[in-house]
PDB file of C-alpha atoms in Angstrom:
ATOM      1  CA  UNK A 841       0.000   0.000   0.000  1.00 49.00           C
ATOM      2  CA  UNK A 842       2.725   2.689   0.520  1.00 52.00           C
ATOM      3  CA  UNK A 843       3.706   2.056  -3.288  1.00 82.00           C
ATOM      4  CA  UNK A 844       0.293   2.805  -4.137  1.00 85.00           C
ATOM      5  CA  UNK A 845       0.485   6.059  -1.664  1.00 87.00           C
ATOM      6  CA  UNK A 846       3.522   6.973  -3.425  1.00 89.00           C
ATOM      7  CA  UNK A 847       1.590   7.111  -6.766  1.00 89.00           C
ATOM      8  CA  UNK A 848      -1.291   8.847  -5.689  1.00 90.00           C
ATOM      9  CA  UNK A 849       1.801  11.553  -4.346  1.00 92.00           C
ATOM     10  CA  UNK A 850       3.118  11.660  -7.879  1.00 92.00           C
ATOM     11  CA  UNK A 851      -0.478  11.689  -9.625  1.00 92.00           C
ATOM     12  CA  UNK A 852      -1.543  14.807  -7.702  1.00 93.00           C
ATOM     13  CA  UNK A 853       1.936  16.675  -8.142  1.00 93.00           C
ATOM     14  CA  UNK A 854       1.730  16.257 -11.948  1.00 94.00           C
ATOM     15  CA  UNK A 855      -1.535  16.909 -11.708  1.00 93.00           C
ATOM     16  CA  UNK A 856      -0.772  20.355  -9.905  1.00 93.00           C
ATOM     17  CA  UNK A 857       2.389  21.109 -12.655  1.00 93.00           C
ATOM     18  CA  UNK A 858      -0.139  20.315 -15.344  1.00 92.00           C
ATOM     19  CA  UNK A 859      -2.512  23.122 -13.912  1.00 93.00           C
ATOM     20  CA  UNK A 860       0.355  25.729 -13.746  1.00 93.00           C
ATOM     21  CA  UNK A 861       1.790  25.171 -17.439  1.00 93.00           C
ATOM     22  CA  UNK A 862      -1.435  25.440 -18.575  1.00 93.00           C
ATOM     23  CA  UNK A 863      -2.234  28.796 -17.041  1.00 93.00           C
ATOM     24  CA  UNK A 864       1.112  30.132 -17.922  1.00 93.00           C
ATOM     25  CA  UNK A 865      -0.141  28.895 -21.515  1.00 92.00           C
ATOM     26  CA  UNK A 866      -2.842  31.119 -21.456  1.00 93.00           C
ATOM     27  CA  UNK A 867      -1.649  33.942 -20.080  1.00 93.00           C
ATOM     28  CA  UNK A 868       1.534  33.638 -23.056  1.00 92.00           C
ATOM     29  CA  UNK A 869      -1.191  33.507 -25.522  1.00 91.00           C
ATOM     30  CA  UNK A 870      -3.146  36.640 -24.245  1.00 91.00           C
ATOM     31  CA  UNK A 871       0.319  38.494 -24.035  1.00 91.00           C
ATOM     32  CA  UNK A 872       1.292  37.174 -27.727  1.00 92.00           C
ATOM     33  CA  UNK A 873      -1.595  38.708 -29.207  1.00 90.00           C
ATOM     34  CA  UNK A 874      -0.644  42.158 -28.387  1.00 90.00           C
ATOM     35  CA  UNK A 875       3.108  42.406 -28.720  1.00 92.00           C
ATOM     36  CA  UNK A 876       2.612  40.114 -32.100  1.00 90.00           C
ATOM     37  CA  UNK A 877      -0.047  43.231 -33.246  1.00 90.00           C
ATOM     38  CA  UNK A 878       2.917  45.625 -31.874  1.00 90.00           C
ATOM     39  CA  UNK A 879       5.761  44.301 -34.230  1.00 91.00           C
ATOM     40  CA  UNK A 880       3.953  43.753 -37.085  1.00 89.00           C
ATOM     41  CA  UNK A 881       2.713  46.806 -37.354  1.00 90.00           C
ATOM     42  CA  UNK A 882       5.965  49.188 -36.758  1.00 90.00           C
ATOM     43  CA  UNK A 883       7.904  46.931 -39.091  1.00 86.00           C
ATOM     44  CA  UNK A 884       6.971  48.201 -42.526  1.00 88.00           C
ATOM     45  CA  UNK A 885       7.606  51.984 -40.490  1.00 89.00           C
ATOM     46  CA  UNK A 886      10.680  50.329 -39.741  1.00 86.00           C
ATOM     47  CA  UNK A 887      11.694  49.429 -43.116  1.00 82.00           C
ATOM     48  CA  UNK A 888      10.576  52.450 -44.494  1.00 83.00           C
ATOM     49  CA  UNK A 889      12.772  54.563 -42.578  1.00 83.00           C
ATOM     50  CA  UNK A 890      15.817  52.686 -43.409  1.00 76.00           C
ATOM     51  CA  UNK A 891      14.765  52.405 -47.245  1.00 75.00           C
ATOM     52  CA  UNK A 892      15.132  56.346 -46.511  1.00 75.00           C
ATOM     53  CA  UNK A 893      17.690  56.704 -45.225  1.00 73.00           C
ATOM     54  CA  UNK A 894      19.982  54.674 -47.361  1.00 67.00           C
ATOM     55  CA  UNK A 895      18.372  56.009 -50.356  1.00 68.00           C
ATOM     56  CA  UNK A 896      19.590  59.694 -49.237  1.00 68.00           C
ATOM     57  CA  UNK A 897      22.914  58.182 -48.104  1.00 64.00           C
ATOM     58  CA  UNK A 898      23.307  57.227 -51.359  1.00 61.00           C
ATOM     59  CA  UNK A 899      23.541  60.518 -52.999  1.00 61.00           C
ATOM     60  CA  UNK A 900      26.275  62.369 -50.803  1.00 61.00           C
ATOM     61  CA  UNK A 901      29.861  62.581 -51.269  1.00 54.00           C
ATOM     62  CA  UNK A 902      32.177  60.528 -49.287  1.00 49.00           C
ATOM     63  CA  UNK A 903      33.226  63.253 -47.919  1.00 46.00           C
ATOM     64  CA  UNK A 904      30.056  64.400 -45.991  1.00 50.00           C
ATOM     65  CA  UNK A 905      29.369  60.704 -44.379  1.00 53.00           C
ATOM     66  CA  UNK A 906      27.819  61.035 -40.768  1.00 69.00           C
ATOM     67  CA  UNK A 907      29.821  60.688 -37.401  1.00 81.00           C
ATOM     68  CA  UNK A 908      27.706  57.298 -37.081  1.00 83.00           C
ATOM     69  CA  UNK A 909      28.914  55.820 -40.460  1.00 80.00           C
ATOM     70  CA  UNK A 910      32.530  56.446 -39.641  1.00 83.00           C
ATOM     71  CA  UNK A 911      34.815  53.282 -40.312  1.00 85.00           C
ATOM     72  CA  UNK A 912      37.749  52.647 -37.407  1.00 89.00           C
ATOM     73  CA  UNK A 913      39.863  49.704 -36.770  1.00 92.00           C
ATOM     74  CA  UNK A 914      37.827  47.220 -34.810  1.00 93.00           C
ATOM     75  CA  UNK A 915      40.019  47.131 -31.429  1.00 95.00           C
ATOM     76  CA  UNK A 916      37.003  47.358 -28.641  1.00 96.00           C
ATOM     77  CA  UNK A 917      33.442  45.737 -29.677  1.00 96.00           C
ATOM     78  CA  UNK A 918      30.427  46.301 -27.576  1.00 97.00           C
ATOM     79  CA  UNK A 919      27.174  43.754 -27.644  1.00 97.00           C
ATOM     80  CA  UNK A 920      23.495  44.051 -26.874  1.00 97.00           C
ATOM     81  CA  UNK A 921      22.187  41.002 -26.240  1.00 97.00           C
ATOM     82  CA  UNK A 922      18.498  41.069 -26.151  1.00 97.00           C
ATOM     83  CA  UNK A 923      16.931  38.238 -23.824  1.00 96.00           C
ATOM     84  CA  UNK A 924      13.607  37.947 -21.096  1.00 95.00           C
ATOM     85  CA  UNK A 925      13.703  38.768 -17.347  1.00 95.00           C
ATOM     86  CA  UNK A 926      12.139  34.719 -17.138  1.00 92.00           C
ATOM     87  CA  UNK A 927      13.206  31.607 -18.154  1.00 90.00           C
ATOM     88  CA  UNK A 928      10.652  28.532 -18.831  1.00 90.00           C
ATOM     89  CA  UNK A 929      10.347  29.939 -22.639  1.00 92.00           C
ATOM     90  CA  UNK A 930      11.894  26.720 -24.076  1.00 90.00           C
ATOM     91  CA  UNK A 931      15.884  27.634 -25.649  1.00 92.00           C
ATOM     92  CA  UNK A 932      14.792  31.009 -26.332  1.00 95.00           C
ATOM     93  CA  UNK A 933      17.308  32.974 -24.013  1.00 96.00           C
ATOM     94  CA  UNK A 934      19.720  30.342 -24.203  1.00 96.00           C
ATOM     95  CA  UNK A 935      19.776  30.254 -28.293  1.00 96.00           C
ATOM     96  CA  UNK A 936      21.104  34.368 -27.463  1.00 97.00           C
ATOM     97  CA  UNK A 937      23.456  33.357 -24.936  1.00 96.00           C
ATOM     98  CA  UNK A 938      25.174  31.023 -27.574  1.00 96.00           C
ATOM     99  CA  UNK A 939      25.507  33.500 -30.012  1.00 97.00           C
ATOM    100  CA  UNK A 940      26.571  36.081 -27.995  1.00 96.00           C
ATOM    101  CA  UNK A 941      28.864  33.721 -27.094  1.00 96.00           C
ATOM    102  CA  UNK A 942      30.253  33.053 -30.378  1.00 96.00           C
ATOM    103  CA  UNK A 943      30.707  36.389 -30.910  1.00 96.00           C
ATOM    104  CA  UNK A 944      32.792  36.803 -28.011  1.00 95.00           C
ATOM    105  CA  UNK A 945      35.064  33.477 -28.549  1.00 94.00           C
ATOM    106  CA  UNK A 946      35.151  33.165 -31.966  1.00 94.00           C
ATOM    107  CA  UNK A 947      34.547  36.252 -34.064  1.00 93.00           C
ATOM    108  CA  UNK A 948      35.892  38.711 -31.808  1.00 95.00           C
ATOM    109  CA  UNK A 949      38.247  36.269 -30.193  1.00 93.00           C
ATOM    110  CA  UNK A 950      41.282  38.906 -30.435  1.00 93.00           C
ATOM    111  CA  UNK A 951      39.267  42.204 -29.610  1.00 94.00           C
ATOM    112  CA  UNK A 952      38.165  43.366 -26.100  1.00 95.00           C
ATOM    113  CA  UNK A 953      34.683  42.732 -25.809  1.00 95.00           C
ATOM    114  CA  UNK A 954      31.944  44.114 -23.469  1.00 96.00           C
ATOM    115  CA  UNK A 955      28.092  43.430 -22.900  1.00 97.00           C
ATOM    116  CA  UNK A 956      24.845  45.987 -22.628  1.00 97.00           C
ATOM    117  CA  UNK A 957      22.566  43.664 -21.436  1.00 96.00           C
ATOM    118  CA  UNK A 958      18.730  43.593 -22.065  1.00 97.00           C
ATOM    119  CA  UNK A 959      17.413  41.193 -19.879  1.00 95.00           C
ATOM    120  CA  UNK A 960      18.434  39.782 -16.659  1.00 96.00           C
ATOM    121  CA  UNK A 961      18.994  36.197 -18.148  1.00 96.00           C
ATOM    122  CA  UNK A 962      21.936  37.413 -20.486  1.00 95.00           C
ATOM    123  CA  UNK A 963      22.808  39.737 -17.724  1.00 95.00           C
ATOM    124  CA  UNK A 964      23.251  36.869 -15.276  1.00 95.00           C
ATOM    125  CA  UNK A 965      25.233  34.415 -17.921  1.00 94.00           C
ATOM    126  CA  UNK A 966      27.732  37.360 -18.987  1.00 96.00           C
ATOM    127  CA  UNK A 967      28.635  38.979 -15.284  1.00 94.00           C
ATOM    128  CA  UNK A 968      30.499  36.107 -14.458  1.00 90.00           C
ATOM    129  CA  UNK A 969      32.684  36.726 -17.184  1.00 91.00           C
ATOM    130  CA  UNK A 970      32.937  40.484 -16.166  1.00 91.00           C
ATOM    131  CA  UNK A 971      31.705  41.260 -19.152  1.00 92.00           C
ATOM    132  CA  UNK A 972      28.662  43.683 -18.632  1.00 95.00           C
ATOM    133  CA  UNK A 973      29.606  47.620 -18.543  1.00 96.00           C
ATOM    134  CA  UNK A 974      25.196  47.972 -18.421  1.00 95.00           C
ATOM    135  CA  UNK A 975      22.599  46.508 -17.487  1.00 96.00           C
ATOM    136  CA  UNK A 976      18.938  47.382 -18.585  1.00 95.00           C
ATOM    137  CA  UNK A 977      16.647  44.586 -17.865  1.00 94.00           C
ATOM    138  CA  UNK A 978      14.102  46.944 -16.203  1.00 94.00           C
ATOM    139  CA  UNK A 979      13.318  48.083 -19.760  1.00 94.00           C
ATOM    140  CA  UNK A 980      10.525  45.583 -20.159  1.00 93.00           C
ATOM    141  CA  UNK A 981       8.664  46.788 -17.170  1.00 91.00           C
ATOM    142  CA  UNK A 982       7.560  49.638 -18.778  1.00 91.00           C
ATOM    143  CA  UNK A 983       8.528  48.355 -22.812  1.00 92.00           C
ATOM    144  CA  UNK A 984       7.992  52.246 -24.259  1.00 93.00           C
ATOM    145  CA  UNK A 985      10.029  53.656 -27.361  1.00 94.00           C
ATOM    146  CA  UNK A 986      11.196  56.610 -25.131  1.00 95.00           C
ATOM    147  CA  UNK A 987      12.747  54.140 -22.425  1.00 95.00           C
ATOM    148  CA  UNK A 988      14.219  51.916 -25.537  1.00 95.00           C
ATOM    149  CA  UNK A 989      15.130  54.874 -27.178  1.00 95.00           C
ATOM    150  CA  UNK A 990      17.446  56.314 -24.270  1.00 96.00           C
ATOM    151  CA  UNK A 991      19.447  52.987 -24.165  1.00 96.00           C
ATOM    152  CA  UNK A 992      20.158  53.536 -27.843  1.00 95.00           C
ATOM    153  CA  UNK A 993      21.486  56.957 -27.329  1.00 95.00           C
ATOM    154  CA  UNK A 994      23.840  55.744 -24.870  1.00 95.00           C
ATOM    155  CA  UNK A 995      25.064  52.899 -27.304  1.00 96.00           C
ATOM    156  CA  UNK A 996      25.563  56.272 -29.615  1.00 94.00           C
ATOM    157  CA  UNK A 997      27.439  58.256 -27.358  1.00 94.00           C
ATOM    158  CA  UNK A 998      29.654  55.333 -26.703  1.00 95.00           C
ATOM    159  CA  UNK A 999      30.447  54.855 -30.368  1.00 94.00           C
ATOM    160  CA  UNK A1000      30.703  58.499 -31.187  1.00 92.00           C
ATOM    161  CA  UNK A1001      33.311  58.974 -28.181  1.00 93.00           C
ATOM    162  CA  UNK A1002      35.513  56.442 -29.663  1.00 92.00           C
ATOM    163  CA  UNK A1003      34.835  54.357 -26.491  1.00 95.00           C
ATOM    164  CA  UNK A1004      33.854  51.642 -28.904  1.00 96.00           C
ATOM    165  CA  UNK A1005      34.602  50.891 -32.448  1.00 95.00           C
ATOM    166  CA  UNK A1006      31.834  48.621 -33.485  1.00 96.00           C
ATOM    167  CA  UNK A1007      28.212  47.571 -31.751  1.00 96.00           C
ATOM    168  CA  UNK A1008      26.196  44.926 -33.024  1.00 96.00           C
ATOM    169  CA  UNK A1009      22.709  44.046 -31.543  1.00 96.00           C
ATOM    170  CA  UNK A1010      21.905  40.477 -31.037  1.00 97.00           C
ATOM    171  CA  UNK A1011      18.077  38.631 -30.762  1.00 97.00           C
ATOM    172  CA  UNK A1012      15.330  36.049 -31.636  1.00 96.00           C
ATOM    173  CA  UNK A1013      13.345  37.557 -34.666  1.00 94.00           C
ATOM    174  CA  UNK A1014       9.850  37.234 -34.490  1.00 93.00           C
ATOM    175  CA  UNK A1015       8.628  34.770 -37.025  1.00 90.00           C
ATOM    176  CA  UNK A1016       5.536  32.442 -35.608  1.00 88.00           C
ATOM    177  CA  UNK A1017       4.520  31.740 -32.409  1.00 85.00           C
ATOM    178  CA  UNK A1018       6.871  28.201 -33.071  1.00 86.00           C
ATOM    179  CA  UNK A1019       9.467  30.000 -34.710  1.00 90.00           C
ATOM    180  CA  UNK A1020      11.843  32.891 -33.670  1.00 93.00           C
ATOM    181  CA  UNK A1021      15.368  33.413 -35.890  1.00 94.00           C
ATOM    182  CA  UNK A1022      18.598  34.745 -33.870  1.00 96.00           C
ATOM    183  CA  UNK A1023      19.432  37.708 -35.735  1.00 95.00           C
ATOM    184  CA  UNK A1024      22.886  39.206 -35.653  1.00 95.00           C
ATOM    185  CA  UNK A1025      23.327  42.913 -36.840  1.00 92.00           C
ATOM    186  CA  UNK A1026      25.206  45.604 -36.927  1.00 92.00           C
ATOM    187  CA  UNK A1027      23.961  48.883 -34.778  1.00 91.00           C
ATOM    188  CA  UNK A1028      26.772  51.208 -35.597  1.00 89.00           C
ATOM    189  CA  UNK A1029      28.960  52.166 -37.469  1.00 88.00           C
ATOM    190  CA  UNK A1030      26.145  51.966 -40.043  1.00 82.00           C
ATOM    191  CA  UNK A1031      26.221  49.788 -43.075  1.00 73.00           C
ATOM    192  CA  UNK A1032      26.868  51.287 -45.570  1.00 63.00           C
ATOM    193  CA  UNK A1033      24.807  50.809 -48.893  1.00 61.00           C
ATOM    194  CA  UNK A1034      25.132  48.017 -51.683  1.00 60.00           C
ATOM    195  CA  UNK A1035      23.458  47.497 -54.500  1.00 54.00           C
ATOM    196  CA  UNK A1036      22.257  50.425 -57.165  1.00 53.00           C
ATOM    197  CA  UNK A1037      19.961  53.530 -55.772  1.00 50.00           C
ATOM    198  CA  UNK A1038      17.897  55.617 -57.821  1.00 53.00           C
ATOM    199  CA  UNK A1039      20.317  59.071 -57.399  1.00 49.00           C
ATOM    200  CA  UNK A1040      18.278  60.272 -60.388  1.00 48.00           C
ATOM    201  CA  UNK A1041      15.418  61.822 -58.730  1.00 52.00           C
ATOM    202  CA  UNK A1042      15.340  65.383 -59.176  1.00 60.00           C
ATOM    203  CA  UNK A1043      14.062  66.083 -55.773  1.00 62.00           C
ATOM    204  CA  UNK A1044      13.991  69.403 -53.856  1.00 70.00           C
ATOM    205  CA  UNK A1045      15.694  68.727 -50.054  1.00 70.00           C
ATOM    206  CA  UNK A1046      15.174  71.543 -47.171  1.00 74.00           C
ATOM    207  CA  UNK A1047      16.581  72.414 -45.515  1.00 76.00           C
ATOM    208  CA  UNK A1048      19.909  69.611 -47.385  1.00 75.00           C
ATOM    209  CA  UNK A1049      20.118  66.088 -47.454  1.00 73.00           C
ATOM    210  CA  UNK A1050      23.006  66.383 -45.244  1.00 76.00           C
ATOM    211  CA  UNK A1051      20.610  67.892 -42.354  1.00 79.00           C
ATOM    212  CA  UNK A1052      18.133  65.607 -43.170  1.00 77.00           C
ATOM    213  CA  UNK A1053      20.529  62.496 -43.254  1.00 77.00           C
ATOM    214  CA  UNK A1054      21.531  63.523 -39.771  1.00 80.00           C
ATOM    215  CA  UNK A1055      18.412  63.928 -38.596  1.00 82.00           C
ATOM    216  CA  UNK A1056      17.200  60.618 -40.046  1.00 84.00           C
ATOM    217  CA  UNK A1057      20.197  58.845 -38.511  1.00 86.00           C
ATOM    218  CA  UNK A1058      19.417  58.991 -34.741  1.00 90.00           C
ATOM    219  CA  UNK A1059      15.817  58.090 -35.617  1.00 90.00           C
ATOM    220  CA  UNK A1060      16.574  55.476 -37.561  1.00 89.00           C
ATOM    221  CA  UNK A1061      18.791  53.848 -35.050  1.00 91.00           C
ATOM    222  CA  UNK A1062      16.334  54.139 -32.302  1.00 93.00           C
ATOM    223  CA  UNK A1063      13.733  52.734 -34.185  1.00 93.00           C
ATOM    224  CA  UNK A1064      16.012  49.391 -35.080  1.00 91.00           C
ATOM    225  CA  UNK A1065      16.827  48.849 -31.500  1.00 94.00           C
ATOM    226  CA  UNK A1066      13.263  49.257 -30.547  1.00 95.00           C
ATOM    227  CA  UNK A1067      12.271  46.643 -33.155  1.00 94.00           C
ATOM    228  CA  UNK A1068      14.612  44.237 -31.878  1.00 94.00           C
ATOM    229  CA  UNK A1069      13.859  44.628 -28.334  1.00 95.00           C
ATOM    230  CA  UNK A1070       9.688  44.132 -29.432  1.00 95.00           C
ATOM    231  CA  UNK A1071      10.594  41.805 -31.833  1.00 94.00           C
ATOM    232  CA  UNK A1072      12.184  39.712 -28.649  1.00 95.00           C
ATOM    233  CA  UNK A1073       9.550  40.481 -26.464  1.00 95.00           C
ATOM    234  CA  UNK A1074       6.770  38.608 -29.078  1.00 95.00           C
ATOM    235  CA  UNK A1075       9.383  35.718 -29.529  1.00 95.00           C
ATOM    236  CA  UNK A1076       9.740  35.640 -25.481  1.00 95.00           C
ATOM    237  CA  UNK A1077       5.684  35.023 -25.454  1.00 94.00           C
ATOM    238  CA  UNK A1078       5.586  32.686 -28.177  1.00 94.00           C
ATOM    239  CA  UNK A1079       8.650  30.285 -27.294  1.00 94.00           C
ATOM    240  CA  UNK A1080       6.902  30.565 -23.774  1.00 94.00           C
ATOM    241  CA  UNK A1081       3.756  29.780 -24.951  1.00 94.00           C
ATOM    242  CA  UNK A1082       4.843  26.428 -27.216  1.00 93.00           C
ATOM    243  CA  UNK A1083       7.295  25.547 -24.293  1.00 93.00           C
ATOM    244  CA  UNK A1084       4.025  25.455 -21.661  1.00 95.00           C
ATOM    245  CA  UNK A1085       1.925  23.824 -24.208  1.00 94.00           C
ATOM    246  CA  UNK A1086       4.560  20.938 -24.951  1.00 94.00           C
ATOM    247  CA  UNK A1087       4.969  20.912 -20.800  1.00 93.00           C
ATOM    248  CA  UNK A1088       1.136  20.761 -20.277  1.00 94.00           C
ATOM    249  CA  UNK A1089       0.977  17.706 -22.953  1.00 94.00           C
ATOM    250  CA  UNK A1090       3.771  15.559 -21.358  1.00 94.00           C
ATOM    251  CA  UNK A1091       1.990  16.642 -17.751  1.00 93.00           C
ATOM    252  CA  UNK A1092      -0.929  14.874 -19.340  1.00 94.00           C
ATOM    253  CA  UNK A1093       0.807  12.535 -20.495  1.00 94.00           C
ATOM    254  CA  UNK A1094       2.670  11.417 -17.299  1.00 94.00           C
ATOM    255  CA  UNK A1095      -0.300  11.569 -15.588  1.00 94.00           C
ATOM    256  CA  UNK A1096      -1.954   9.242 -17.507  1.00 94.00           C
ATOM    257  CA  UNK A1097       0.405   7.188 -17.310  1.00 93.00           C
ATOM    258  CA  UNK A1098       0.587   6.766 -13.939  1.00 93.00           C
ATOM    259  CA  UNK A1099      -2.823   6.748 -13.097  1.00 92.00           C
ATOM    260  CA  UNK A1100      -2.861   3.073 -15.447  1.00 93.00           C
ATOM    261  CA  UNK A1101       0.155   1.837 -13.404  1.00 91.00           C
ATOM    262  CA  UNK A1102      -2.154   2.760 -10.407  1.00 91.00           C
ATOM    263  CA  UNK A1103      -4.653   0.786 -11.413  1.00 91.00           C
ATOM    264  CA  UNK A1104      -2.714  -1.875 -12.071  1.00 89.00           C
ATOM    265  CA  UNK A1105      -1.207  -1.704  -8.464  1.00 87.00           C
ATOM    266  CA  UNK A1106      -3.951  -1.325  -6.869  1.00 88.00           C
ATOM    267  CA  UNK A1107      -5.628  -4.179  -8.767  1.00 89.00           C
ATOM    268  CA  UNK A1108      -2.652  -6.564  -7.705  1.00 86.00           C
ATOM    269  CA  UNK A1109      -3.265  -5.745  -4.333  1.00 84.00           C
ATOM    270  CA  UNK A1110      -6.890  -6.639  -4.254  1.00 88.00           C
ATOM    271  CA  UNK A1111      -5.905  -9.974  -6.135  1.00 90.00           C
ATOM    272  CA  UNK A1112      -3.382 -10.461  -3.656  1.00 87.00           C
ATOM    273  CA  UNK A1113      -5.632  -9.630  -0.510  1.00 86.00           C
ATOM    274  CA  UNK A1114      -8.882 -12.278  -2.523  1.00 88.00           C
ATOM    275  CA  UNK A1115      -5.721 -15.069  -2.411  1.00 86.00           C
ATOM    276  CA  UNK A1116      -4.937 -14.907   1.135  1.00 85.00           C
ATOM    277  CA  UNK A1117      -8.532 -14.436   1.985  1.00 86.00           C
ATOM    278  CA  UNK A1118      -9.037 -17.809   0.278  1.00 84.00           C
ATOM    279  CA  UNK A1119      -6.004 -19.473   1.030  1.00 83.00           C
ATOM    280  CA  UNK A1120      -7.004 -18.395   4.900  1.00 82.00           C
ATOM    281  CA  UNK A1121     -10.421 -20.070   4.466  1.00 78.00           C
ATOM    282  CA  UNK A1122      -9.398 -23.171   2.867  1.00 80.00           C
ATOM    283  CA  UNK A1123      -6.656 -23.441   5.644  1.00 79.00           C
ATOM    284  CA  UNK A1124      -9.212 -23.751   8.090  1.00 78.00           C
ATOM    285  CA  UNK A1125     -11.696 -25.966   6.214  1.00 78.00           C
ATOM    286  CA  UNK A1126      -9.054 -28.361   6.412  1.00 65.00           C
TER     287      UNK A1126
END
């Protein structure tokens, strides 16, 4: 009997994990909706700006390139990596962690590398290795473009001081609420533009393009960092919300399962107590 009690212990702890991944399920799905309706609809804004801007970069001289275009040797390299301030969202943070990781051993293994962190789960993997100058998990609290927009003016300051010679910005694209893509790319200095441009236009700029480029520029790079910090915050919800639904179904699962081998204990023990019953009574027929 203490087997089956054991069981019965197991049954009703699954049972109680089963409950909780399925609310956190819910509530990942109520949050998706929203942030999904937030990303998808800045993104062709998004584009649109930096179809802009590189179509007005285009047509200056080399000699009139912006303070955020301008090339140095890479020596220090800075990295944003975007995660969540929770874990149980299947190898969403971890699939950022790996890459930043890269970066740091493989691609930048001869430069000195340091860490803005977004997120308190690539804040907590990249401390250890002394690697985080900032850390600005609290942005998600209160996810506004203002509060993004302040963390990508310091990531300008510090590239415009010479304190760092490259930044790149790394997190999960937003693709389906199974999918999310780890995007690398480069925040500043700003790529520059390939392909042909239609210079041909005869457009009339005021007050110049060159105001207007510079103008554009600090816009434009607020706006990408804001994408990728939404565009993390829908993947967050949706890796969250497959990873509960997968733990709800093997909760189910599991539970089933033990509720049969319950059955089949507890059925063994009734067959067992029927045999000494009769064995007892034929013992004292005899």
């Amino acid at each position: 009997m203490a087997n089956l009690k054991e069981i019965r212990n197991r049954i009703s702890s699954v049972s109680s994990t089963m409950q909780i991944t399925s609310a956190m399920k819910m509530v990942s799905a109520a949050k998706l909706k929203k942030a999904q309706d937030a990303i998808t609809a800045m993104r062709p804004y998004a584009d649109k700006l930096t179809e802009l801007l590189q179509s007005l970069s285009a047509t200056l001289d080399a000699d009139s390139g912006s303070k955020f275009s301008t090339q140095r040797e890479v020596n220090n390299v800075l990295i944003v990596p975007i995660t969540s301030n929770r874990g149980l969202c299947g190898a969403f943070n971890s699939n950022i962690i790996k890459q930043t990781q890269h970066l740091i051993d493989s691609v930048y293994a001869d430069k000195n590398v340091s860490v803005v962190a977004i997120g308190k789960k690539s804040n907590d993997a990249f401390t250890k290795q002394n690697k985080v100058i900032a850390n600005k998990s609290d942005v998600f609290e209160d996810l506004t473009f203002d509060n993004v927009a302040a963390i990508a003016e310091l990531l300008m300051d510090k590239f415009i001081s010479g304190e760092f010679d490259k930044i790149e910005i790394v997190y999960n694209k937003f693709k389906n609420a199974a999918t999310q893509i780890v995007m690398t790319e480069q925040f500043l200095p700003i790529v520059p533009v390939e392909g042909d441009t239609n210079s041909n236009a005869d457009y009339i700029f005021e007050p110049s393009k060159e105001q207007i480029v510079e103008e554009l520029i600090p816009k434009s790079l607020k706006t990408q960092l804001y994408k990728g910090v939404r565009d993390s915050f829908a993947s967050e919800h949706g890796a969250r919300m497959t990873a509960m639904h997968k733990a709800t179904d093997n909760a189910t699962e599991l539970r089933d399962q033990l509720k049969l081998t319950y059955n089949k204990a507890r059925q063994a023990a009734i067959t067992n107590e029927i045999l000494e019953i009769v064995g007892g009574a034929e013992a004292l027929n005899a």
